[in-house]
Coordinates of C-alpha atoms and ligand atoms in Angstrom, one line a residue:
M257 CA 0.0 0.0 0.0
N258 CA 1.1 3.5 -0.7
V259 CA 1.5 5.2 2.7
A260 CA 1.6 8.8 1.4
Y261 CA -1.6 8.2 -0.5
D262 CA -3.2 6.9 2.6
R263 CA -2.3 10.1 4.5
R264 CA -4.0 12.5 2.0
T265 CA -5.9 15.3 3.9
S266 CA -8.8 14.9 1.5
R267 CA -9.2 11.3 2.7
S268 CA -9.1 12.1 6.4
S269 CA -12.2 12.0 8.5
R270 CA -14.2 15.1 9.3
A271 CA -12.9 15.1 12.8
E272 CA -9.3 15.1 11.7
R273 CA -9.3 17.5 8.8
P274 CA -8.7 21.2 9.0
Q275 CA -11.6 23.7 9.2
F276 CA -12.1 24.9 5.6
E277 CA -13.2 28.5 4.9
V278 CA -15.2 29.1 1.8
S279 CA -16.5 32.2 0.0
F280 CA -18.9 32.4 -2.9
E281 CA -18.9 35.0 -5.7
F282 CA -22.1 36.0 -7.5
F283 CA -22.9 38.6 -10.2
P284 CA -25.9 41.0 -10.0
P285 CA -28.8 39.5 -12.0
K286 CA -30.0 41.4 -15.0
S287 CA -33.6 40.1 -15.3
D288 CA -36.4 38.9 -13.1
A289 CA -35.8 35.3 -14.2
M290 CA -32.1 35.6 -13.4
E291 CA -32.9 37.2 -10.0
E292 CA -35.0 34.2 -9.1
R293 CA -32.1 31.9 -9.8
F294 CA -29.8 34.2 -7.8
W295 CA -31.9 34.1 -4.7
E296 CA -32.5 30.4 -5.0
S297 CA -28.7 29.8 -5.2
I298 CA -28.1 32.1 -2.3
G299 CA -30.7 30.2 -0.3
R300 CA -28.9 26.9 -0.9
L301 CA -25.4 28.2 -0.3
A302 CA -25.9 30.5 2.7
P303 CA -26.6 27.6 5.1
L304 CA -22.9 26.5 4.5
R305 CA -21.9 29.5 6.5
P306 CA -19.4 30.9 4.1
R307 CA -16.9 33.5 5.3
F308 CA -18.7 35.8 2.9
V309 CA -20.7 35.9 -0.3
S310 CA -19.5 38.5 -2.8
V311 CA -21.3 40.4 -5.6
T312 CA -19.3 41.7 -8.6
Y313 CA -19.4 45.3 -9.8
G314 CA -20.2 45.7 -13.5
A315 CA -17.7 47.3 -15.9
G316 CA -17.6 51.1 -15.4
G317 CA -20.0 51.0 -12.4
S318 CA -22.9 49.8 -14.6
T319 CA -24.2 47.7 -11.7
R320 CA -23.6 50.2 -8.9
E321 CA -27.1 50.2 -7.5
R322 CA -27.8 46.6 -8.1
T323 CA -24.5 45.5 -6.4
L324 CA -25.4 47.5 -3.3
R325 CA -29.0 46.3 -3.3
M326 CA -27.9 42.6 -3.6
V327 CA -25.2 42.8 -0.9
S328 CA -27.5 44.6 1.5
R329 CA -30.3 42.1 1.0
I330 CA -27.9 39.1 1.3
K331 CA -26.7 40.3 4.6
A332 CA -30.2 41.2 5.9
E333 CA -32.0 38.1 4.7
S334 CA -29.5 35.3 4.7
G335 CA -27.5 36.3 7.7
V336 CA -24.2 35.7 6.0
D337 CA -21.6 38.3 5.6
A338 CA -21.6 40.0 2.2
A339 CA -18.7 41.6 0.3
A340 CA -19.3 44.2 -2.4
H341 CA -16.8 44.4 -5.3
L342 CA -15.8 47.8 -6.5
T343 CA -13.8 49.1 -9.4
C344 CA -12.3 52.5 -10.1
V345 CA -12.2 52.4 -13.9
G346 CA -13.7 55.5 -15.6
A347 CA -14.7 57.2 -12.3
T348 CA -13.4 60.1 -10.3
R349 CA -12.1 59.5 -6.8
A350 CA -15.0 61.4 -5.4
D351 CA -17.5 59.1 -7.2
V352 CA -15.7 56.0 -6.0
D353 CA -15.5 57.3 -2.4
A354 CA -19.2 58.0 -2.5
V355 CA -19.8 54.3 -3.4
V356 CA -17.5 53.3 -0.5
R357 CA -19.5 55.5 1.9
G358 CA -22.7 54.0 0.6
Y359 CA -21.4 50.5 1.4
R360 CA -20.4 51.6 4.9
D361 CA -23.7 53.3 5.5
A362 CA -25.5 50.1 4.5
G363 CA -23.5 48.1 7.0
I364 CA -21.2 46.4 4.4
S365 CA -17.8 45.9 5.9
R366 CA -16.1 43.9 3.2
I367 CA -15.0 45.1 -0.2
V368 CA -13.2 43.3 -3.0
A369 CA -11.2 46.2 -4.5
L370 CA -10.3 46.1 -8.2
R371 CA -9.0 48.4 -10.8
G372 CA -11.4 47.1 -13.5
D373 CA -10.8 46.6 -17.2
P374 CA -10.6 49.3 -19.9
P375 CA -14.0 49.7 -21.6
E376 CA -12.4 48.8 -24.9
G377 CA -11.4 45.3 -23.5
V378 CA -8.8 43.7 -21.4
G379 CA -6.2 43.7 -24.2
Q380 CA -6.3 47.5 -24.5
P381 CA -4.1 49.9 -22.5
F382 CA -5.7 51.2 -19.3
T383 CA -6.1 54.9 -19.0
P384 CA -7.1 56.0 -15.6
H385 CA -9.7 58.8 -15.1
P386 CA -7.7 62.1 -14.8
E387 CA -9.2 62.6 -11.3
G388 CA -9.5 58.9 -10.5
Y389 CA -7.6 56.2 -8.7
R390 CA -4.9 54.9 -11.0
N391 CA -4.9 51.3 -9.9
A392 CA -6.1 48.9 -7.3
A393 CA -3.4 49.7 -4.8
E394 CA -4.5 53.4 -4.8
L395 CA -8.1 52.3 -4.4
V396 CA -7.2 50.1 -1.4
A397 CA -5.5 53.1 0.3
G398 CA -8.6 55.3 -0.6
I399 CA -11.0 52.7 1.0
R400 CA -8.8 52.4 4.1
A401 CA -9.0 56.2 4.5
I402 CA -12.8 56.0 4.6
G403 CA -13.4 53.1 7.0
D404 CA -12.3 50.0 8.7
F405 CA -13.2 47.6 5.8
D406 CA -12.0 44.0 5.3
I407 CA -10.4 44.3 1.8
S408 CA -9.7 41.6 -0.7
V409 CA -7.7 42.2 -3.9
A410 CA -7.1 40.2 -7.1
A411 CA -4.1 38.0 -7.8
Y412 CA -3.1 36.3 -11.1
P413 CA -1.4 32.9 -11.0
E414 CA -0.7 33.2 -14.7
K415 CA 0.2 36.9 -14.5
H416 CA -2.2 39.7 -15.4
P417 CA -2.3 40.2 -19.1
Q418 CA -0.9 43.7 -18.8
S419 CA 2.0 42.8 -16.6
P420 CA 5.2 42.7 -18.7
H421 CA 7.1 40.5 -16.2
W422 CA 6.7 38.6 -12.9
E423 CA 8.6 41.1 -10.9
G424 CA 6.1 43.8 -11.7
E425 CA 3.2 41.4 -11.0
I426 CA 4.4 40.4 -7.6
D427 CA 5.4 44.1 -6.7
N428 CA 1.9 45.1 -7.6
L429 CA 0.3 42.5 -5.3
K430 CA 2.7 43.6 -2.5
R431 CA 1.6 47.2 -3.0
K432 CA -2.1 46.2 -2.7
I433 CA -1.4 44.2 0.5
D434 CA 0.8 46.9 2.0
A435 CA -1.9 49.5 1.3
G436 CA -4.2 47.6 3.6
A437 CA -5.7 44.5 1.9
S438 CA -6.2 41.4 4.1
R439 CA -6.1 38.8 1.4
A440 CA -5.7 38.1 -2.3
I441 CA -8.2 36.1 -4.3
T442 CA -6.9 34.5 -7.5
Q443 CA -8.2 34.7 -11.0
M444 CA -9.4 31.3 -12.2
F445 CA -6.7 28.8 -13.1
F446 CA -6.9 25.2 -14.1
D447 CA -3.4 23.9 -13.6
N448 CA -2.6 23.9 -9.8
S449 CA 1.1 24.1 -10.5
D450 CA 0.5 27.8 -11.7
Y451 CA -1.0 28.5 -8.3
F452 CA 1.7 26.8 -6.3
R453 CA 4.4 28.7 -8.3
F454 CA 2.6 32.0 -7.8
V455 CA 2.3 31.5 -4.0
E456 CA 6.0 30.6 -3.9
R457 CA 7.0 33.8 -5.7
A458 CA 4.7 35.9 -3.4
R459 CA 6.1 34.3 -0.2
K460 CA 9.7 34.9 -1.5
A461 CA 8.8 38.6 -2.0
G462 CA 7.7 38.8 1.7
I463 CA 3.9 38.7 1.0
S464 CA 2.4 36.7 3.9
A465 CA -1.3 37.5 3.4
P466 CA -3.5 34.5 2.4
I467 CA -3.7 33.9 -1.3
V468 CA -7.1 32.2 -1.7
P469 CA -7.5 30.1 -4.9
G470 CA -10.4 31.2 -7.0
I471 CA -12.1 28.1 -8.3
Q472 CA -14.2 28.2 -11.5
P473 CA -16.4 25.2 -12.0
I474 CA -16.9 24.6 -15.7
H475 CA -20.7 24.8 -16.1
S476 CA -20.2 25.4 -19.8
F477 CA -16.8 24.7 -21.4
T478 CA -17.5 26.9 -24.3
Q479 CA -18.4 29.9 -22.1
I480 CA -15.6 29.4 -19.6
S481 CA -12.9 29.0 -22.3
A482 CA -14.1 32.3 -23.9
F483 CA -14.1 34.0 -20.5
A484 CA -10.6 32.5 -19.7
A485 CA -9.2 33.8 -22.9
R486 CA -10.4 37.3 -22.1
C487 CA -8.8 37.4 -18.7
G488 CA -5.5 35.7 -19.5
A489 CA -6.2 32.3 -17.9
S490 CA -5.1 29.4 -20.0
I491 CA -7.0 26.2 -20.8
P492 CA -4.6 23.3 -20.7
R493 CA -4.8 20.9 -23.6
W494 CA -5.7 17.9 -21.3
L495 CA -8.6 19.9 -20.0
A496 CA -9.9 20.8 -23.5
E497 CA -9.7 17.2 -24.4
R498 CA -11.9 16.1 -21.5
F499 CA -14.7 18.3 -22.8
E500 CA -14.2 17.6 -26.5
G501 CA -17.4 16.6 -28.2
L502 CA -19.6 17.2 -25.2
E503 CA -21.4 20.3 -26.5
D504 CA -24.6 18.4 -27.1
A505 CA -24.3 16.0 -24.2
P506 CA -25.2 18.1 -21.1
E507 CA -25.4 15.2 -18.6
T508 CA -21.9 13.9 -19.5
H509 CA -20.6 17.5 -19.6
A510 CA -22.0 18.1 -16.1
L511 CA -20.4 14.9 -14.7
V512 CA -17.0 15.7 -16.3
A513 CA -17.2 19.3 -14.9
S514 CA -17.8 18.0 -11.4
A515 CA -15.0 15.5 -11.7
V516 CA -12.6 18.1 -13.0
A517 CA -13.4 20.6 -10.2
A518 CA -13.3 17.9 -7.6
E519 CA -9.8 16.8 -8.8
Q520 CA -8.6 20.4 -8.7
V521 CA -9.9 21.2 -5.2
L522 CA -8.8 17.9 -3.6
E523 CA -5.3 18.3 -5.0
L524 CA -5.2 21.8 -3.4
V525 CA -6.5 20.3 -0.1
D526 CA -3.8 17.6 -0.1
A527 CA -1.2 20.4 -0.6
G528 CA -2.5 22.1 2.6
I529 CA -4.9 24.7 1.2
T530 CA -7.7 25.5 3.6
E531 CA -9.5 28.5 2.0
F532 CA -11.4 28.5 -1.2
H533 CA -13.3 31.2 -3.2
F534 CA -15.8 29.7 -5.6
Y535 CA -17.0 31.6 -8.8
T536 CA -20.6 30.4 -8.7
L537 CA -22.0 32.2 -11.8
N538 CA -25.1 32.3 -9.7
R539 CA -25.5 28.5 -9.7
A540 CA -25.4 26.4 -6.6
N541 CA -25.2 22.7 -7.7
L542 CA -21.6 22.2 -8.5
V543 CA -20.4 24.4 -5.6
L544 CA -22.6 22.6 -3.1
A545 CA -21.0 19.3 -4.2
L546 CA -17.5 20.7 -3.9
A547 CA -18.2 22.1 -0.5
R548 CA -19.4 18.7 0.6
L549 CA -16.1 17.2 -0.5
L550 CA -14.4 19.7 1.9
G551 CA -16.7 18.6 4.6
V552 CA -18.5 22.0 4.6
R553 CA -22.2 21.2 5.1
P554 CA -25.3 23.2 6.1
D555 CA -25.5 23.9 9.9
Ligands
FAD1892 P1 -4.3 46.3 -10.5 O1 -3.9 45.5 -9.4 O2 -4.4 47.7 -10.4 O3 -3.3 45.8 -11.7 C1 -3.7 45.9 -13.1 C2 -2.4 45.8 -13.9 O4 -1.7 47.1 -13.8 C3 -1.4 44.8 -13.5 O5 -0.8 44.3 -14.7 C4 -0.4 45.6 -12.7 O6 0.9 45.0 -12.7 C5 -0.4 46.9 -13.4 N1 -0.1 48.0 -12.4 C6 -0.8 48.4 -11.3 N2 -0.2 49.4 -10.7 C7 0.9 49.7 -11.4 C8 1.9 50.7 -11.3 N3 1.9 51.6 -10.3 N4 2.9 50.7 -12.2 C9 2.9 49.8 -13.3 N5 2.0 48.9 -13.4 C10 1.0 48.8 -12.5 N6 -13.7 43.2 -12.8 C11 -14.8 44.0 -12.7 O7 -15.0 44.8 -13.6 N7 -15.7 43.8 -11.7 C12 -15.5 42.9 -10.7 O8 -16.4 42.8 -9.8 C13 -14.4 42.1 -10.7 N8 -14.1 41.2 -9.8 C14 -12.9 40.4 -9.8 C15 -12.7 39.5 -8.7 C16 -11.5 38.8 -8.7 C17 -11.3 37.8 -7.6 C18 -10.6 38.9 -9.8 C19 -9.3 38.1 -9.8 C20 -10.8 39.8 -10.8 C21 -12.0 40.6 -10.8 N9 -12.2 41.5 -11.9 C22 -13.4 42.3 -11.8 C23 -11.3 41.8 -13.0 C24 -10.3 42.9 -12.8 O9 -11.0 44.1 -12.7 C25 -9.3 42.9 -13.9 O10 -8.5 41.7 -13.9 C26 -8.5 44.2 -14.1 O11 -7.8 44.1 -15.4 C27 -7.3 44.3 -13.1 O12 -7.8 44.6 -11.9 P2 -6.7 44.6 -10.6 O13 -7.5 45.0 -9.4 O14 -6.0 43.3 -10.5 O15 -5.7 45.8 -11.1

C-alpha cells in the first residue's frame, strides 16, 4: 500500500481534517428570471456559513445600484456576511469614495477592491480617469482612509495580461497588501502548479497574506474558455480534451465538470490549502458538491 496516498488530507475523516473556509462569488442578476435563480442559489449556499458571499461590480460602475442592493439584501435576509466588489475604472475619486461610503452606511464591511478593465477590452491599454484612482493599490488606500473595511484584492497565478514581467506582477500585489488588503483572491486557473508557483513567488517577496484560490467550476466549457481567454487564464490541452465533443451531451458535460473541479480542489486540499473562493456564476449545484467534498455542510 502507498502510505503517502493513505495520508491525504482529503481522505481524512471530518474530525481530523482542518476547518475549511469558503466564500462564494455572484454577479448582480440582469432580469427577473435571473434574479429568481440568484436568490434560489443564495438560499442553498448560505446555510454552508461561508466567510462571505461577494457580488461583482459591472464594468464602469454599470451595476452600482444593483450590487449595493444585492449585498445589502444578502446580509439582511440570509444572515451571511456580504462583500461588495468595487472598481475604479472610468470614475473620479469622489465618485468611488461615495460608493464606499454607501457601502459603509449600508453596514457592508467587506470590499473586493479592483481596478477594473478598460472599456475597450482587457487587451487594450488602461487609461485612468484624470481625477480617479490609477490602480487597485491606490483604491485600497482610498477605501482604508474612509473606514475599517476588510479588503480583498485580485491576484493572477498566470500573470495579469498587462504585466510585462513577474517582478512587476508580484510588486503590484505587494503594494495592494501593503496598502491595507487582508487577502488576495486569485483569478481562475486550471493547472494547480501555476497557483503553487505563484504563491511561492509571493512568499519569497515577503507577502504573507492569504492567497485564496479562485475556483471556477466549468458549467459550460465553451463559455468558460471564452471568459478565460479574455482574462488571460489558459486552458490546458488535457482539459480541453476532457470536454471535447460534449457540446450536445449536457449530462456527461456536467459529470465531467464536477470530476474536473473535484480533482482540482482535492489536490489543493492535499497540498495544505484550507481557504477557497468559488466563482458560482449564480448557480449552486456544483459548488454545493465541492463544499461537501471539503466537509463543509449546512448547519
Ligand atoms: P491592478 O492590481 O491595479 O493591476 C492591473 C495591472 O496594472 C497589472 O498588470 C499591474 O501589474 C499593473 N499596475 C498596477 N499598478 C501599477 C503601477 N503603479 N505601475 C505599473 N503597473 C501597474 N472586474 C470587474 O469589472 N468587476 C468585478 O467585480 C471584478 N471582480 C474580480 C474579482 C476577482 C477575484 C478577480 C481576480 C478579478 C476581478 N475583476 C473584476 C477583474 C479585474 O478588474 C481585472 O482583472 C483588471 O484588469 C485588473 O484589476 P486589478 O484590481 O487586478 O488591477
